[in-house]
Short mmCIF file of C-alpha atoms in Angstrom, two decimals:
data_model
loop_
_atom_site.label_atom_id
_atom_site.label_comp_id
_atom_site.label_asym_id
_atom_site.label_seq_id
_atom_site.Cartn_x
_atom_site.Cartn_y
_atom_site.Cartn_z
CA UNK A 55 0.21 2.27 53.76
CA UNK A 56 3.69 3.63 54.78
CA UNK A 57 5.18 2.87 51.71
CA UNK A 58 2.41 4.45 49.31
CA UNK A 59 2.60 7.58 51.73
CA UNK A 60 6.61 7.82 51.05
CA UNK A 61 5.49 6.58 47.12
CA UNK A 62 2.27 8.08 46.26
CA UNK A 63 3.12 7.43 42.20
CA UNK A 64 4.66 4.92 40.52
CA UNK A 65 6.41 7.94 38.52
CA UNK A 66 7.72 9.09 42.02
CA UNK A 67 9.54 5.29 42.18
CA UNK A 68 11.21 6.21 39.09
CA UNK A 69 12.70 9.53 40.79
CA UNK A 70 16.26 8.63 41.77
CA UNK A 71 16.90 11.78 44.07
CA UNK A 72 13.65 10.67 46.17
CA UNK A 73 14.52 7.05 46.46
CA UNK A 74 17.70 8.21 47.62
CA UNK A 75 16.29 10.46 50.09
CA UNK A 76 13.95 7.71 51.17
CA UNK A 77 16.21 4.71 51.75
CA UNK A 78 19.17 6.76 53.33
CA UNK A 79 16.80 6.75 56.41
CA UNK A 80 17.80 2.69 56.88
CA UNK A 81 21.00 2.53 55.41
CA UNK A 82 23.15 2.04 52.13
CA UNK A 83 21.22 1.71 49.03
CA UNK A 84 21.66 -1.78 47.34
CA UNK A 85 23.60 -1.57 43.84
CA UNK A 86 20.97 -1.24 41.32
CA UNK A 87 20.52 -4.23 38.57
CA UNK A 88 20.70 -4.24 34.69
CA UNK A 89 19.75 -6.78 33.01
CA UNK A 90 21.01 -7.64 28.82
CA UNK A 91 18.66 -9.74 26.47
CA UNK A 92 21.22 -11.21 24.63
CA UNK A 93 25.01 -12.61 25.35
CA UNK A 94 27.24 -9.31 25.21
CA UNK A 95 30.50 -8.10 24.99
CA UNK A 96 33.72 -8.35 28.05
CA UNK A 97 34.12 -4.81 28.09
CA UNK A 98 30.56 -3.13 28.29
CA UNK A 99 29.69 -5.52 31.25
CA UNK A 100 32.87 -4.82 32.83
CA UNK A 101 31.83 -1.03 32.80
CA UNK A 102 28.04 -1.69 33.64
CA UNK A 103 29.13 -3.40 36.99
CA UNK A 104 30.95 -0.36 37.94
CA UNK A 105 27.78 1.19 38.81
CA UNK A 106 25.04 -2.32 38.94
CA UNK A 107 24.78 -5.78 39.48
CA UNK A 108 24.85 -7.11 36.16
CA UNK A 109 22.65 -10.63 34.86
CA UNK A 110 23.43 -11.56 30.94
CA UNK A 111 20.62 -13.82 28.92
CA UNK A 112 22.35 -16.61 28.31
CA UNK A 113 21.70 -16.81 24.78
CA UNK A 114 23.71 -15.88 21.39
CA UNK A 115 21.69 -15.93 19.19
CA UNK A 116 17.69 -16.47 19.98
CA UNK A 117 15.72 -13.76 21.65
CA UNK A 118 14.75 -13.87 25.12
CA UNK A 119 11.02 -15.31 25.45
CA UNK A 120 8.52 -12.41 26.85
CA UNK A 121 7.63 -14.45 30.08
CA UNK A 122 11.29 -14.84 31.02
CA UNK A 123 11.89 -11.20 30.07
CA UNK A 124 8.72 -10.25 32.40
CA UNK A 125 10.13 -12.64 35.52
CA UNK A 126 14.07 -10.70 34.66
CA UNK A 127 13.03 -6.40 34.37
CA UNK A 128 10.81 -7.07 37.91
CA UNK A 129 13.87 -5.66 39.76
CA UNK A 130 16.02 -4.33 37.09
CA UNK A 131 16.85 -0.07 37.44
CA UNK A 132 18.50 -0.61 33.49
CA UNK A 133 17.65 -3.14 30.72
CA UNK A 134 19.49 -3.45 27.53
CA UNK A 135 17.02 -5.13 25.01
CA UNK A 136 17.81 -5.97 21.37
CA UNK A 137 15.56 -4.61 18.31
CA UNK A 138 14.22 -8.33 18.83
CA UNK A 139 12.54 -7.50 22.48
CA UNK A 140 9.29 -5.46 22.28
CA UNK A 141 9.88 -3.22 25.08
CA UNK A 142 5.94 -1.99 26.23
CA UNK A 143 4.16 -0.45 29.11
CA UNK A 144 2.47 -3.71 29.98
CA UNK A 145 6.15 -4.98 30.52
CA UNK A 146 7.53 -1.13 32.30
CA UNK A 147 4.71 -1.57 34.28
CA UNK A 148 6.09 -5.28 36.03
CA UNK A 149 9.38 -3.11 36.78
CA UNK A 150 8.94 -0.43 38.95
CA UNK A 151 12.43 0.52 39.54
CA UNK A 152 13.02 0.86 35.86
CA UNK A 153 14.70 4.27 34.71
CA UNK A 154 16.59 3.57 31.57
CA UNK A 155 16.22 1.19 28.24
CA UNK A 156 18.97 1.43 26.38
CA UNK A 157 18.56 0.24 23.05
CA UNK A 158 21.25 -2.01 21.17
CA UNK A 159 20.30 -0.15 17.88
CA UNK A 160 19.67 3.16 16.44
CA UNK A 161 16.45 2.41 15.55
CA UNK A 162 14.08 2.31 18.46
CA UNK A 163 10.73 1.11 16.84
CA UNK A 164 10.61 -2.05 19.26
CA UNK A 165 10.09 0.14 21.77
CA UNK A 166 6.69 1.98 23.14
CA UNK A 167 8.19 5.39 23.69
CA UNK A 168 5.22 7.25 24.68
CA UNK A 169 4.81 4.35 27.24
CA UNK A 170 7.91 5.09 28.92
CA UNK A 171 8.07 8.54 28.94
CA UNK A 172 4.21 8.58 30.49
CA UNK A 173 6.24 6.23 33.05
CA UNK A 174 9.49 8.28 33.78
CA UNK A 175 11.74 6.35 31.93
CA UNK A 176 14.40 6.93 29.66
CA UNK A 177 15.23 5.51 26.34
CA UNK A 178 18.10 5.95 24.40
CA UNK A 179 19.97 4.16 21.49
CA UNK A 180 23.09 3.43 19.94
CA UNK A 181 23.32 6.38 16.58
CA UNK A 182 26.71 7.24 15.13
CA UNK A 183 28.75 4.34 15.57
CA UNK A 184 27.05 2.23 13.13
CA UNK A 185 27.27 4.33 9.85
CA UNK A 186 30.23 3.29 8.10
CA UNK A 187 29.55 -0.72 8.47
CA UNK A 188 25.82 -0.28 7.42
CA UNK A 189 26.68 2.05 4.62
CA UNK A 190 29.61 -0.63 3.23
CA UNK A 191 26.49 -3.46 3.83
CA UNK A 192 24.01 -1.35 1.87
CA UNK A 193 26.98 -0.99 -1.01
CA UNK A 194 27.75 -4.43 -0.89
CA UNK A 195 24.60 -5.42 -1.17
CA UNK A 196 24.25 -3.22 -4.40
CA UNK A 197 27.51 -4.72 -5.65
CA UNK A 198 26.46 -8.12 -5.45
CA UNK A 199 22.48 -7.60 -6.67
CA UNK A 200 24.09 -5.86 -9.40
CA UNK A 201 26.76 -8.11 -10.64
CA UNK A 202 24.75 -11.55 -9.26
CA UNK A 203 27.66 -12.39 -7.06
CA UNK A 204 25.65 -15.30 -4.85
CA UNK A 205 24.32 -16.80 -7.65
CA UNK A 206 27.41 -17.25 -10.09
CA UNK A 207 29.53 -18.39 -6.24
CA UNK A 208 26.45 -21.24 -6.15
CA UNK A 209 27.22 -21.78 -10.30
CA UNK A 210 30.61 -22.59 -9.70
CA UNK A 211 29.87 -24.45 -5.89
CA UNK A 212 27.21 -26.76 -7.84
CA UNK A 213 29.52 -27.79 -10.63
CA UNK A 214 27.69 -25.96 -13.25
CA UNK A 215 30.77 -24.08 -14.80
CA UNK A 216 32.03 -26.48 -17.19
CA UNK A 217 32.92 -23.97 -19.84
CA UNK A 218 35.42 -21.79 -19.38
CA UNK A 219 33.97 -18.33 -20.89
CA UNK A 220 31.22 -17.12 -23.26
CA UNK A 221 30.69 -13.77 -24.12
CA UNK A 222 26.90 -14.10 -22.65
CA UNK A 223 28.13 -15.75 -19.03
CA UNK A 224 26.13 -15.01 -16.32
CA UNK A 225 26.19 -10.91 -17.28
CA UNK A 226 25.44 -8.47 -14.52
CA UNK A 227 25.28 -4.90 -14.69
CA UNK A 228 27.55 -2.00 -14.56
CA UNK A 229 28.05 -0.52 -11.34
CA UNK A 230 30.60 2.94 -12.49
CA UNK A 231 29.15 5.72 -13.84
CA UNK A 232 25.32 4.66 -13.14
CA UNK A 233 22.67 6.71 -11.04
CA UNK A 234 22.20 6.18 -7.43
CA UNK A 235 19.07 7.45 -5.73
CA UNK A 236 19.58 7.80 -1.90
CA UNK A 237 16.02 7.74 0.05
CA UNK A 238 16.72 9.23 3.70
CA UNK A 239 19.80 11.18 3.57
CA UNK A 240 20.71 10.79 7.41
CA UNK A 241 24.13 9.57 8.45
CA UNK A 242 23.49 6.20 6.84
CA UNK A 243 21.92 7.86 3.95
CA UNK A 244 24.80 10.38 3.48
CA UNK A 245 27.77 7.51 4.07
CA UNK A 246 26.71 6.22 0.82
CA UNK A 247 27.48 9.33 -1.14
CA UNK A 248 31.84 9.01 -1.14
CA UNK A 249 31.04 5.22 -1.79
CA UNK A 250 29.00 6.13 -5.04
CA UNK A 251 31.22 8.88 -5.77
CA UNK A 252 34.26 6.85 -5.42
CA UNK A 253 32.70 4.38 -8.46
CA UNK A 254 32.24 7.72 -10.19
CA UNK A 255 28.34 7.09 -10.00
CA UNK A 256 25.79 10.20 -9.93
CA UNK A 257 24.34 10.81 -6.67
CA UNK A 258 20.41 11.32 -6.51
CA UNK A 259 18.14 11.64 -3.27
CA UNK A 260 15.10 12.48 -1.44
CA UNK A 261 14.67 13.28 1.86
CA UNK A 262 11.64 14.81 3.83
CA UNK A 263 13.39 18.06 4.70
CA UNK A 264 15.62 19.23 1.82
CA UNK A 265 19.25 19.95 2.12
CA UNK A 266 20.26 23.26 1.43
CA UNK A 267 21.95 24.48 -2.17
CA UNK A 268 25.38 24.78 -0.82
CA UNK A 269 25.43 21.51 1.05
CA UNK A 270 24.06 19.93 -1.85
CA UNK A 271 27.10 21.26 -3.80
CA UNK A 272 29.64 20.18 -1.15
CA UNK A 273 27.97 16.72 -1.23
CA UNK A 274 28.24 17.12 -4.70
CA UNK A 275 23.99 15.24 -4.53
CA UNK A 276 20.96 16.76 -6.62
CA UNK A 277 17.69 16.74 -4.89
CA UNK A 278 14.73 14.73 -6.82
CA UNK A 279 10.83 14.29 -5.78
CA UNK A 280 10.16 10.74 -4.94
CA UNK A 281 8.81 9.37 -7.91
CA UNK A 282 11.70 11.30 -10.04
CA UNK A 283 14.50 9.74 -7.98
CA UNK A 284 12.77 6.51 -8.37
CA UNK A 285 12.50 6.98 -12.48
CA UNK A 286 15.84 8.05 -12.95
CA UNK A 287 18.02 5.76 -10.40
CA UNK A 288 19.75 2.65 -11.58
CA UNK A 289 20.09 1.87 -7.82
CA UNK A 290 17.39 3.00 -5.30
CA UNK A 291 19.00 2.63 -1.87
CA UNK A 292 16.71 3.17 0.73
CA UNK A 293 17.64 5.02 4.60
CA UNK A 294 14.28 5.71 6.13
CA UNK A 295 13.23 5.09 9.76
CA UNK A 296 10.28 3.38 10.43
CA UNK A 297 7.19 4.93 11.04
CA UNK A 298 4.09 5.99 9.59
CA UNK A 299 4.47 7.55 7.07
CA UNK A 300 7.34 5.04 5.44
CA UNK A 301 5.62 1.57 6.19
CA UNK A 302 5.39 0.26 2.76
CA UNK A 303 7.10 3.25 1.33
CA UNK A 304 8.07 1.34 -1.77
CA UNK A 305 4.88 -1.03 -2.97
CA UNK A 306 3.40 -1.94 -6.74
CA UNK A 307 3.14 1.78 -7.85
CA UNK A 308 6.38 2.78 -6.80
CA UNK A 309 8.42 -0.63 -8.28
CA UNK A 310 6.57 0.07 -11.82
CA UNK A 311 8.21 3.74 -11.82
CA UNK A 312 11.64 2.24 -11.72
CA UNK A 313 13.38 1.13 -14.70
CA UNK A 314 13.15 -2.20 -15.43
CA UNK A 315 17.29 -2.15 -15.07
CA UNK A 316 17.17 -0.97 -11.48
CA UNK A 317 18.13 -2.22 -8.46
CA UNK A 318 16.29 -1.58 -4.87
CA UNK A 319 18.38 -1.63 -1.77
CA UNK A 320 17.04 -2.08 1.83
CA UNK A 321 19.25 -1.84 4.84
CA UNK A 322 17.00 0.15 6.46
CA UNK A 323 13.38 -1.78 8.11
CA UNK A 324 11.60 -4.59 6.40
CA UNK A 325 8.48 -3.41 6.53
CA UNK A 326 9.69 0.11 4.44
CA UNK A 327 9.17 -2.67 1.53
CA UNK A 328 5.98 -4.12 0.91
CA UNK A 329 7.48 -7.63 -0.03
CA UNK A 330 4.90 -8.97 -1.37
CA UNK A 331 4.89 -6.35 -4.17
CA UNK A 332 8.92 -6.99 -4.04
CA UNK A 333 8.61 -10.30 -4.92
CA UNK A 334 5.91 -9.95 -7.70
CA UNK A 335 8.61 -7.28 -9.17
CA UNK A 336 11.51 -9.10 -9.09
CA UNK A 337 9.78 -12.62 -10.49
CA UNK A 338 8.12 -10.72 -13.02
CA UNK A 339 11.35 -8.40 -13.51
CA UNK A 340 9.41 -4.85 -13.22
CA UNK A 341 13.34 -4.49 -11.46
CA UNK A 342 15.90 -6.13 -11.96
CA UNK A 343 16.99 -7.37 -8.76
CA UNK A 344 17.32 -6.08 -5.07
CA UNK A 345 19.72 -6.19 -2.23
CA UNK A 346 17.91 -6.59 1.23
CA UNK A 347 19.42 -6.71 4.84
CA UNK A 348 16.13 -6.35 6.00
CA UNK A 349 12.70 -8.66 5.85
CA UNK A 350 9.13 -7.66 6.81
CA UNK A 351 9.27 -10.77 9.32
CA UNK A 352 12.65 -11.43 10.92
CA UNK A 353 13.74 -13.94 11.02
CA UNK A 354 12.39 -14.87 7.81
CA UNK A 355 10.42 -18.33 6.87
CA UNK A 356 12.60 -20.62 4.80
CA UNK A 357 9.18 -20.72 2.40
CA UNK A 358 9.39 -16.74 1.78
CA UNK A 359 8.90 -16.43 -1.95
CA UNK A 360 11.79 -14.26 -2.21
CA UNK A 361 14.40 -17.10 -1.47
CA UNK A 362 13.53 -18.79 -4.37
CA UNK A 363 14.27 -15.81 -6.60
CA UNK A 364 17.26 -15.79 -7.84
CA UNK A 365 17.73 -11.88 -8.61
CA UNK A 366 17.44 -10.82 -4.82
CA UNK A 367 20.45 -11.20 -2.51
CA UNK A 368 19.16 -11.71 0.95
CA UNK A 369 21.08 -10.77 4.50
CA UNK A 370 19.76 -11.45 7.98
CA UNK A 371 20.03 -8.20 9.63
CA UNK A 372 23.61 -7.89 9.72
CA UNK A 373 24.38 -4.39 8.19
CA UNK A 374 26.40 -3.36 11.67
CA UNK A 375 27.88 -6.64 12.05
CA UNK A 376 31.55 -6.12 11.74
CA UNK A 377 33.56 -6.80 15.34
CA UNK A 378 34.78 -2.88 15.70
CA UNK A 379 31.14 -1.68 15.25
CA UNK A 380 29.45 -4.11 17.49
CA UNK A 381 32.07 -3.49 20.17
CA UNK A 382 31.16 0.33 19.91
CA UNK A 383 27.41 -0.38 19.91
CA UNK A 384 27.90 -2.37 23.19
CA UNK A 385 29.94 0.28 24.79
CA UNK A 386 27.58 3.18 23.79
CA UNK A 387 24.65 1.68 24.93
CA UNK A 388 26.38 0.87 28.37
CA UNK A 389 27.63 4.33 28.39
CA UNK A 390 24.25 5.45 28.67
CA UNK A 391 23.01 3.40 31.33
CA UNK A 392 26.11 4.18 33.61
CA UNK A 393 25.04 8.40 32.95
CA UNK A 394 21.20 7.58 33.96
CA UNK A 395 21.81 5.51 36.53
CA UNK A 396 24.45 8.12 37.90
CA UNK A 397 22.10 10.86 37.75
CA UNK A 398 23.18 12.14 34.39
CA UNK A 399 21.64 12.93 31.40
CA UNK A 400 22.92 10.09 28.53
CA UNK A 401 24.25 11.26 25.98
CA UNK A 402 21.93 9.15 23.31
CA UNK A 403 18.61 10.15 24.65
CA UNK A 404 15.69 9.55 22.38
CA UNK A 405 12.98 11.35 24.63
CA UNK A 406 14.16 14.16 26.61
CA UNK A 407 10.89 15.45 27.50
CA UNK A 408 11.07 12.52 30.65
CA UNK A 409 13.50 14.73 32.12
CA UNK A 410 10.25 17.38 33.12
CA UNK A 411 8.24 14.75 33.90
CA UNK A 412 10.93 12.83 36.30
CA UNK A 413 11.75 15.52 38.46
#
């Protein structure tokens, strides 16, 4: 009964200044604990301990099972999952202490944010740092689609290229002076207009709230409907979040308005694409080939259709993965546990309203 009077609500748990106020009466408070899903980086745990006890998941590369992740948050104040971890209320509500996720993404759609806001909690994620690698993945990926880079390197690997040249050889398609059509034009979205522009390439896109004249001049992009951009685009290069309204975005109507020379690109979410639809495209070549960082199922089977395409270049999620922009990820998203649990508003955070609802 004494501690419900001092903690009628779990939201009042969650109130830093009250616990505070609370334990002073017996003494210092104990350093709080974070807790990180996946094996991280030397210099964001060095800063992390600066303000918490810190306890790494041992693992590189496979995702913390739910039960284990259940038994770890139960006395964690900070938790930084991966998109991999479905972050929930059933799970906030095994971790009373909780007051900040900190996402090691910019997307967020692995976790419940209603749940945590209803619960006091903070969520923020990792936005900015990861432009310029994803934007060079979602080019590259467009490079190779286009001029069938993975399957002439398997040509040569498997011995098949015992001529030396034919006018017909393994032809691709032009990548200079083509159309791109941009669908999202965030940061991502907007990093790929200098790369198109620097290959000369006309820049297309759609977005849900249109850009104004002059910035569309200074980009130097034209502004299409969706099913125009998808008609006139030799490269459709897509830069949506997730939600709603974008889940299967591009599906059998909107393949059969490309040309049947285009190219879809996905670094965005898997489920944007209705694969399904993708693959029936690309084996029946509606398109003529895609570029995808992203699968509706990650990872993906080794029996998806799609790998046994061979006009599809597949990735496995990697659009940030370059050393600097990892490294910055890390650091942001510890940056914004060290602010919350300090008291201070983080810089990255995705639901401000908690702030009313935490005081």
């Amino acid at each position: 009964m004494f501690v419900s009077a001092a903690f009628p609500t779990l939201r009042v748990l969650r109130r830093p200044a009250a616990i505070r106020r609370y334990l002073g009466r017996f003494g210092t408070m104990a350093k709080p604990k974070v807790y990180v899903t996946r094996q991280f980086f030397d210099e964001p745990v060095a800063l992390l301990k600066t303000v918490a006890d810190v306890e790494v998941f041992g693992e590189e590369d496979d995702p913390i099972p739910r039960d284990l992740l259940k038994e770890k948050i139960a006395d964690a104040s900070g938790i930084i999952p991966m998109l991999t971890d479905k972050i929930d209320g059933e799970l906030m509500d095994l971790a009373p202490q909780l007051r900040v996720v900190s996402n090691y993404a910019v997307g967020y759609n692995n976790i419940v944010v209603p749940d945590a806001t209803a619960r006091g909690i903070m969520v923020t994620n990792t936005p900015d740092v990861l432009n310029d690698s994803t934007a060079d993945c979602a080019f590259m990926l467009l490079m190779a689609a286009a001029r069938r880079l993975v399957e002439v390197d398997r040509y040569v690997r498997d011995g098949k290229w015992v001529r030396a040249w034919g006018p017909k050889m393994l032809l691709g398609s032009d990548v200079s002076g083509k159309t791109l059509g941009i669908v999202g034009m965030g940061r991502i979205g907007r990093g790929m207009v200098p790369r198109a522009q620097g290959f000369n390439m006309r820049v297309l896109y759609n977005n849900r709230n249109r850009l104004g004249r002059e910035e569309e001049e200074e980009l130097g992009v034209e502004y299409r409907t969706f099913d125009d951009l998808l008609k006139e685009s030799d490269f459709v290069s897509l830069h949506v979040p997730l939600g709603g309204a974008t889940e299967h975005i591009i599906s059998e109507r909107e393949l059969k308005l490309m040309k049947k020379s285009a190219f879809l690109i996905n670094t965005a979410r898997g489920p944007v694409v209705d694969e399904k639809a993708l693959t029936t495209a690309l084996r029946e070549r509606w398109i003529a080939g895609a570029g995808l960082d992203v699968l509706e199922k990650e990872p993906t089977p080794p029996d998806n259709p799609l790998l046994t395409l061979d006009n599809v270049v597949v990735a496995p999620h990697i659009g940030s993965s370059t050393m600097e922009t990892r490294l910055a990820m890390a650091m942001r998203a510890a940056e914004n546990v060290v602010a919350a649990l300090k008291d201070e508003r983080p810089r990255d955070l995705v639901n401000p309203e908690v702030l009313e609802t935490s005081r």
